[in-house]
Amino acid sequence: MDLSHLDKKYFIDAHKYNCPFCKRNHVTYSMVDHFAFNWGDKKICHGYLIRCNSDGCEKVSMHLSFKELREGYVEYSQQRYYSRFAENTDIDKFLFFSQPTSYFVLDNRIPEKVRELIYEAENSRRSNFLVGASACLRKAIYELLEYEKAIVKNSKTGHADYQESIKSLKTKFPAVAPELFDALGQIQEMVSDNVHEGSWDAWDSPKLTTLIELTKATLHEMYVVPAERKDRLGVLSQLKSVFSSSKNGKDEEEQIETKPE
């Protein structure tokens, strides 16, 4: 049975989740606090503070929902709640905002401005603010192009030519699959033409989620994978030096032992 889809969730069940801080999957957590406030005249928003139980982490994330998700019980004719989520509940389904926004936290090696805009896009998408999410996603791509000095301007209009800019960006990262950059170009086109002209059918929340995750995956390939590869090569180089030193030392010992008196 393939259960890999659980690795993409925030909360797996009422006891385990994928921690966005220590990046450990299927670890236990504790609900350290709950709060509620009036979102409007007739709507209550519930907040949950969740702490990772993994040794060395113990960081706290915040999650908002318009539904009471805690396990309840009745005492002296009054409804009360335990400090834990109810069993057999798809917790992720009822959350509209989390901080960090995803169990997959963007790596610090990704440019800060780009990271912040991606987070804003995720938050807007969770609140179903589709225009805001699309605008943040578009701005994130523009900031990426600007950061990499890959912006190409149209000679006639003087405005940025996004398709050509994406192609310019592609040439700077030859190790990254070109299909990812082609997808970035497609995102830019859809944000510009569809959402802001009212083509809402193409920009429902699930599709926005896919586009945001695609952008995050591209950024990961651009900035994180090369750095990790460099770190691994550094470790291999150190190991090579250690083995080389060990071999030289052994050769010297053999020479001393075989030296005639």
Tab-separated table of C-alpha atoms in Angstrom:
chain	number	residue	atom	x	y	z
A	1	MET	CA	0.000	0.000	0.000
A	2	ASP	CA	1.392	3.393	-1.034
A	3	LEU	CA	1.002	5.902	1.815
A	4	SER	CA	3.451	8.485	0.483
A	5	HIS	CA	0.641	11.065	0.271
A	6	LEU	CA	0.847	11.363	4.070
A	7	ASP	CA	4.300	12.932	3.713
A	8	LYS	CA	2.669	15.878	1.933
A	9	LYS	CA	0.198	16.627	4.717
A	10	TYR	CA	0.687	18.919	7.702
A	11	PHE	CA	-1.249	16.776	10.169
A	12	ILE	CA	-1.352	13.036	9.612
A	13	ASP	CA	-3.805	12.339	12.434
A	14	ALA	CA	-4.640	13.445	15.963
A	15	HIS	CA	-1.232	12.330	17.230
A	16	LYS	CA	1.388	12.674	14.477
A	17	TYR	CA	2.366	15.334	11.971
A	18	ASN	CA	5.192	16.411	9.662
A	19	CYS	CA	7.147	19.070	11.543
A	20	PRO	CA	7.870	22.211	9.459
A	21	PHE	CA	10.855	23.116	11.632
A	22	CYS	CA	12.998	20.010	12.170
A	23	LYS	CA	11.657	18.512	8.906
A	24	ARG	CA	11.031	15.161	10.591
A	25	ASN	CA	8.014	13.248	9.329
A	26	HIS	CA	5.458	11.333	11.371
A	27	VAL	CA	6.537	12.752	14.744
A	28	THR	CA	4.218	13.255	17.706
A	29	TYR	CA	3.039	16.697	18.741
A	30	SER	CA	1.208	18.394	21.615
A	31	MET	CA	-1.487	21.053	21.605
A	32	VAL	CA	-0.059	23.588	24.050
A	33	ASP	CA	-2.852	26.159	23.760
A	34	HIS	CA	-6.167	26.999	22.117
A	35	PHE	CA	-7.739	30.411	21.604
A	36	ALA	CA	-10.829	31.758	19.870
A	37	PHE	CA	-11.945	35.158	18.615
A	38	ASN	CA	-14.760	36.746	16.606
A	39	TRP	CA	-13.902	36.777	12.917
A	40	GLY	CA	-17.189	38.558	12.236
A	41	ASP	CA	-20.619	39.023	13.772
A	42	LYS	CA	-21.497	35.364	13.382
A	43	LYS	CA	-18.190	33.607	12.747
A	44	ILE	CA	-15.775	32.287	15.379
A	45	CYS	CA	-12.160	31.559	14.511
A	46	HIS	CA	-10.287	28.905	16.490
A	47	GLY	CA	-6.527	28.984	16.934
A	48	TYR	CA	-4.292	26.073	17.902
A	49	LEU	CA	-0.673	26.230	19.057
A	50	ILE	CA	1.120	22.980	18.265
A	51	ARG	CA	4.521	21.962	19.655
A	52	CYS	CA	6.782	19.359	18.072
A	53	ASN	CA	7.685	16.588	20.524
A	54	SER	CA	10.905	15.724	18.715
A	55	ASP	CA	13.973	16.050	20.968
A	56	GLY	CA	15.963	19.136	20.074
A	57	CYS	CA	13.104	20.805	18.201
A	58	GLU	CA	10.094	21.560	20.425
A	59	LYS	CA	9.158	24.563	18.255
A	60	VAL	CA	5.572	25.824	18.139
A	61	SER	CA	3.426	26.432	15.055
A	62	MET	CA	0.045	28.197	14.844
A	63	HIS	CA	-3.046	27.000	12.976
A	64	LEU	CA	-6.418	28.691	12.375
A	65	SER	CA	-9.773	27.131	11.555
A	66	PHE	CA	-13.421	28.162	11.509
A	67	LYS	CA	-14.268	24.797	13.035
A	68	GLU	CA	-13.702	23.507	16.556
A	69	LEU	CA	-11.355	20.576	15.952
A	70	ARG	CA	-10.666	19.447	19.509
A	71	GLU	CA	-11.962	16.256	21.081
A	72	GLY	CA	-15.021	17.174	23.127
A	73	TYR	CA	-16.833	15.799	26.146
A	74	VAL	CA	-19.741	16.829	28.355
A	75	GLU	CA	-19.270	17.566	32.056
A	76	TYR	CA	-22.096	18.767	34.292
A	77	SER	CA	-24.190	19.441	31.186
A	78	GLN	CA	-21.499	21.707	29.742
A	79	GLN	CA	-19.479	21.151	26.587
A	80	ARG	CA	-15.772	20.938	27.306
A	81	TYR	CA	-12.704	20.023	25.255
A	82	TYR	CA	-9.460	18.117	25.678
A	83	SER	CA	-6.153	19.635	24.598
A	84	ARG	CA	-5.965	17.421	21.530
A	85	PHE	CA	-7.564	17.116	18.119
A	86	ALA	CA	-10.538	14.823	17.621
A	87	GLU	CA	-9.887	11.338	16.277
A	88	ASN	CA	-10.703	10.459	12.653
A	89	THR	CA	-10.603	14.098	11.536
A	90	ASP	CA	-8.895	15.338	8.366
A	91	ILE	CA	-7.288	18.256	10.197
A	92	ASP	CA	-5.632	19.804	7.138
A	93	LYS	CA	-8.998	20.021	5.397
A	94	PHE	CA	-10.359	22.447	7.997
A	95	LEU	CA	-7.311	24.719	8.390
A	96	PHE	CA	-7.330	27.943	6.392
A	97	PHE	CA	-4.083	29.387	7.765
A	98	SER	CA	-0.913	28.002	9.319
A	99	GLN	CA	2.371	29.574	10.342
A	100	PRO	CA	4.681	28.232	8.998
A	101	THR	CA	2.349	28.031	6.005
A	102	SER	CA	3.475	24.563	4.990
A	103	TYR	CA	5.274	21.582	6.509
A	104	PHE	CA	7.765	22.210	3.694
A	105	VAL	CA	9.426	25.431	4.904
A	106	LEU	CA	11.355	27.272	2.214
A	107	ASP	CA	15.085	27.006	2.734
A	108	ASN	CA	16.972	30.125	3.852
A	109	ARG	CA	19.232	29.775	0.825
A	110	ILE	CA	16.319	30.975	-1.325
A	111	PRO	CA	16.284	34.816	-1.610
A	112	GLU	CA	14.384	36.346	1.312
A	113	LYS	CA	12.050	38.588	-0.723
A	114	VAL	CA	11.029	35.653	-2.880
A	115	ARG	CA	10.372	33.479	0.189
A	116	GLU	CA	8.191	36.123	1.818
A	117	LEU	CA	6.070	36.562	-1.306
A	118	ILE	CA	5.578	32.820	-1.641
A	119	TYR	CA	4.415	32.715	1.987
A	120	GLU	CA	1.965	35.564	1.263
A	121	ALA	CA	0.656	33.709	-1.774
A	122	GLU	CA	0.061	30.602	0.347
A	123	ASN	CA	-1.721	32.561	3.067
A	124	SER	CA	-3.952	34.321	0.533
A	125	ARG	CA	-4.749	31.033	-1.151
A	126	ARG	CA	-5.706	29.444	2.164
A	127	SER	CA	-8.102	32.341	2.819
A	128	ASN	CA	-9.451	31.934	-0.737
A	129	PHE	CA	-8.171	35.372	-1.776
A	130	LEU	CA	-7.371	34.193	-5.292
A	131	VAL	CA	-6.470	37.560	-6.789
A	132	GLY	CA	-4.145	38.315	-3.876
A	133	ALA	CA	-2.518	34.894	-4.148
A	134	SER	CA	-1.981	35.286	-7.879
A	135	ALA	CA	-0.538	38.770	-7.445
A	136	CYS	CA	1.940	37.552	-4.816
A	137	LEU	CA	2.966	34.635	-6.998
A	138	ARG	CA	3.543	36.955	-9.950
A	139	LYS	CA	5.552	39.357	-7.784
A	140	ALA	CA	7.639	36.463	-6.436
A	141	ILE	CA	8.638	35.472	-9.959
A	142	TYR	CA	9.461	39.089	-10.836
A	143	GLU	CA	11.627	39.412	-7.705
A	144	LEU	CA	13.383	36.186	-8.665
A	145	LEU	CA	14.155	37.540	-12.132
A	146	GLU	CA	15.360	40.822	-10.669
A	147	TYR	CA	17.534	39.075	-8.073
A	148	GLU	CA	19.212	37.014	-10.790
A	149	LYS	CA	19.478	40.052	-13.116
A	150	ALA	CA	17.592	38.086	-15.755
A	151	ILE	CA	14.967	40.674	-16.728
A	152	VAL	CA	14.751	41.235	-20.482
A	153	LYS	CA	12.786	44.283	-21.631
A	154	ASN	CA	10.659	44.519	-24.739
A	155	SER	CA	12.368	46.906	-27.156
A	156	LYS	CA	9.028	48.364	-28.273
A	157	THR	CA	7.173	48.798	-24.979
A	158	GLY	CA	10.103	49.122	-22.590
A	159	HIS	CA	8.330	46.727	-20.227
A	160	ALA	CA	9.680	43.423	-19.002
A	161	ASP	CA	9.189	40.565	-21.440
A	162	TYR	CA	8.452	37.717	-19.048
A	163	GLN	CA	8.821	34.903	-21.537
A	164	GLU	CA	12.248	36.124	-22.636
A	165	SER	CA	13.203	36.825	-19.028
A	166	ILE	CA	12.354	33.254	-18.046
A	167	LYS	CA	14.475	32.009	-20.951
A	168	SER	CA	17.331	34.190	-19.702
A	169	LEU	CA	16.923	32.712	-16.221
A	170	LYS	CA	16.961	29.212	-17.705
A	171	THR	CA	20.402	29.795	-19.238
A	172	LYS	CA	21.790	30.727	-15.799
A	173	PHE	CA	20.764	27.397	-14.286
A	174	PRO	CA	21.617	24.725	-16.873
A	175	ALA	CA	21.600	21.980	-14.234
A	176	VAL	CA	17.896	22.563	-13.490
A	177	ALA	CA	15.339	20.731	-15.639
A	178	PRO	CA	14.221	23.189	-18.371
A	179	GLU	CA	10.629	22.005	-17.953
A	180	LEU	CA	10.513	23.751	-14.577
A	181	PHE	CA	11.392	27.113	-16.106
A	182	ASP	CA	8.865	26.538	-18.885
A	183	ALA	CA	6.278	26.009	-16.154
A	184	LEU	CA	7.332	29.284	-14.499
A	185	GLY	CA	6.717	31.061	-17.781
A	186	GLN	CA	3.283	29.514	-17.950
A	187	ILE	CA	2.458	30.663	-14.417
A	188	GLN	CA	3.421	34.226	-15.256
A	189	GLU	CA	1.194	34.184	-18.323
A	190	MET	CA	-1.786	32.763	-16.448
A	191	VAL	CA	-1.496	35.222	-13.564
A	192	SER	CA	-1.299	38.182	-15.898
A	193	ASP	CA	-4.043	37.239	-18.313
A	194	ASN	CA	-6.541	34.992	-16.594
A	195	VAL	CA	-7.023	35.900	-12.956
A	196	HIS	CA	-6.967	39.661	-13.306
A	197	GLU	CA	-9.369	39.495	-16.228
A	198	GLY	CA	-11.836	37.446	-14.200
A	199	SER	CA	-11.267	33.900	-15.508
A	200	TRP	CA	-11.903	32.425	-12.081
A	201	ASP	CA	-12.542	28.855	-13.233
A	202	ALA	CA	-8.849	28.385	-14.058
A	203	TRP	CA	-7.761	29.678	-10.664
A	204	ASP	CA	-9.586	27.709	-8.026
A	205	SER	CA	-7.762	26.990	-4.798
A	206	PRO	CA	-6.457	23.487	-5.695
A	207	LYS	CA	-4.889	24.756	-8.928
A	208	LEU	CA	-3.304	27.694	-7.140
A	209	THR	CA	-1.866	25.266	-4.622
A	210	THR	CA	-0.326	23.242	-7.442
A	211	LEU	CA	1.204	26.342	-9.047
A	212	ILE	CA	2.643	27.562	-5.755
A	213	GLU	CA	4.139	24.147	-4.987
A	214	LEU	CA	5.590	24.036	-8.503
A	215	THR	CA	7.277	27.387	-7.924
A	216	LYS	CA	8.650	26.193	-4.579
A	217	ALA	CA	10.012	23.035	-6.193
A	218	THR	CA	11.761	25.117	-8.864
A	219	LEU	CA	13.330	27.377	-6.242
A	220	HIS	CA	14.473	24.293	-4.340
A	221	GLU	CA	16.201	22.956	-7.454
A	222	MET	CA	17.818	26.331	-8.145
A	223	TYR	CA	19.207	27.167	-4.717
A	224	VAL	CA	19.064	24.216	-2.345
A	225	VAL	CA	20.069	21.206	-4.437
A	226	PRO	CA	23.323	22.789	-5.755
A	227	ALA	CA	24.298	23.884	-2.230
A	228	GLU	CA	23.635	20.403	-0.848
A	229	ARG	CA	25.648	18.881	-3.682
A	230	LYS	CA	28.522	21.239	-2.877
A	231	ASP	CA	28.360	20.244	0.795
A	232	ARG	CA	28.456	16.548	-0.105
A	233	LEU	CA	31.444	17.087	-2.383
A	234	GLY	CA	33.166	18.931	0.469
A	235	VAL	CA	32.604	15.962	2.769
A	236	LEU	CA	33.930	13.573	0.124
A	237	SER	CA	36.998	15.767	-0.318
A	238	GLN	CA	37.640	15.668	3.432
A	239	LEU	CA	37.257	11.894	3.486
A	240	LYS	CA	39.678	11.621	0.588
A	241	SER	CA	42.207	13.703	2.524
A	242	VAL	CA	41.753	11.539	5.615
A	243	PHE	CA	42.252	8.319	3.660
A	244	SER	CA	45.226	9.816	1.840
A	245	SER	CA	46.852	10.864	5.133
A	246	SER	CA	46.122	7.464	6.627
A	247	LYS	CA	47.684	5.701	3.644
A	248	ASN	CA	50.787	7.908	3.749
A	249	GLY	CA	51.178	7.275	7.467
A	250	LYS	CA	50.875	3.534	6.946
A	251	ASP	CA	53.495	3.618	4.176
A	252	GLU	CA	55.905	5.507	6.454
A	253	GLU	CA	55.390	2.959	9.237
A	254	GLU	CA	56.118	0.106	6.832
A	255	GLN	CA	59.296	1.840	5.676
A	256	ILE	CA	60.471	2.250	9.280
A	257	GLU	CA	59.716	-1.388	10.072
A	258	THR	CA	61.588	-2.682	7.008
A	259	LYS	CA	64.561	-0.329	7.380
A	260	PRO	CA	67.732	-2.475	7.868
A	261	GLU	CA	69.718	-2.016	11.071
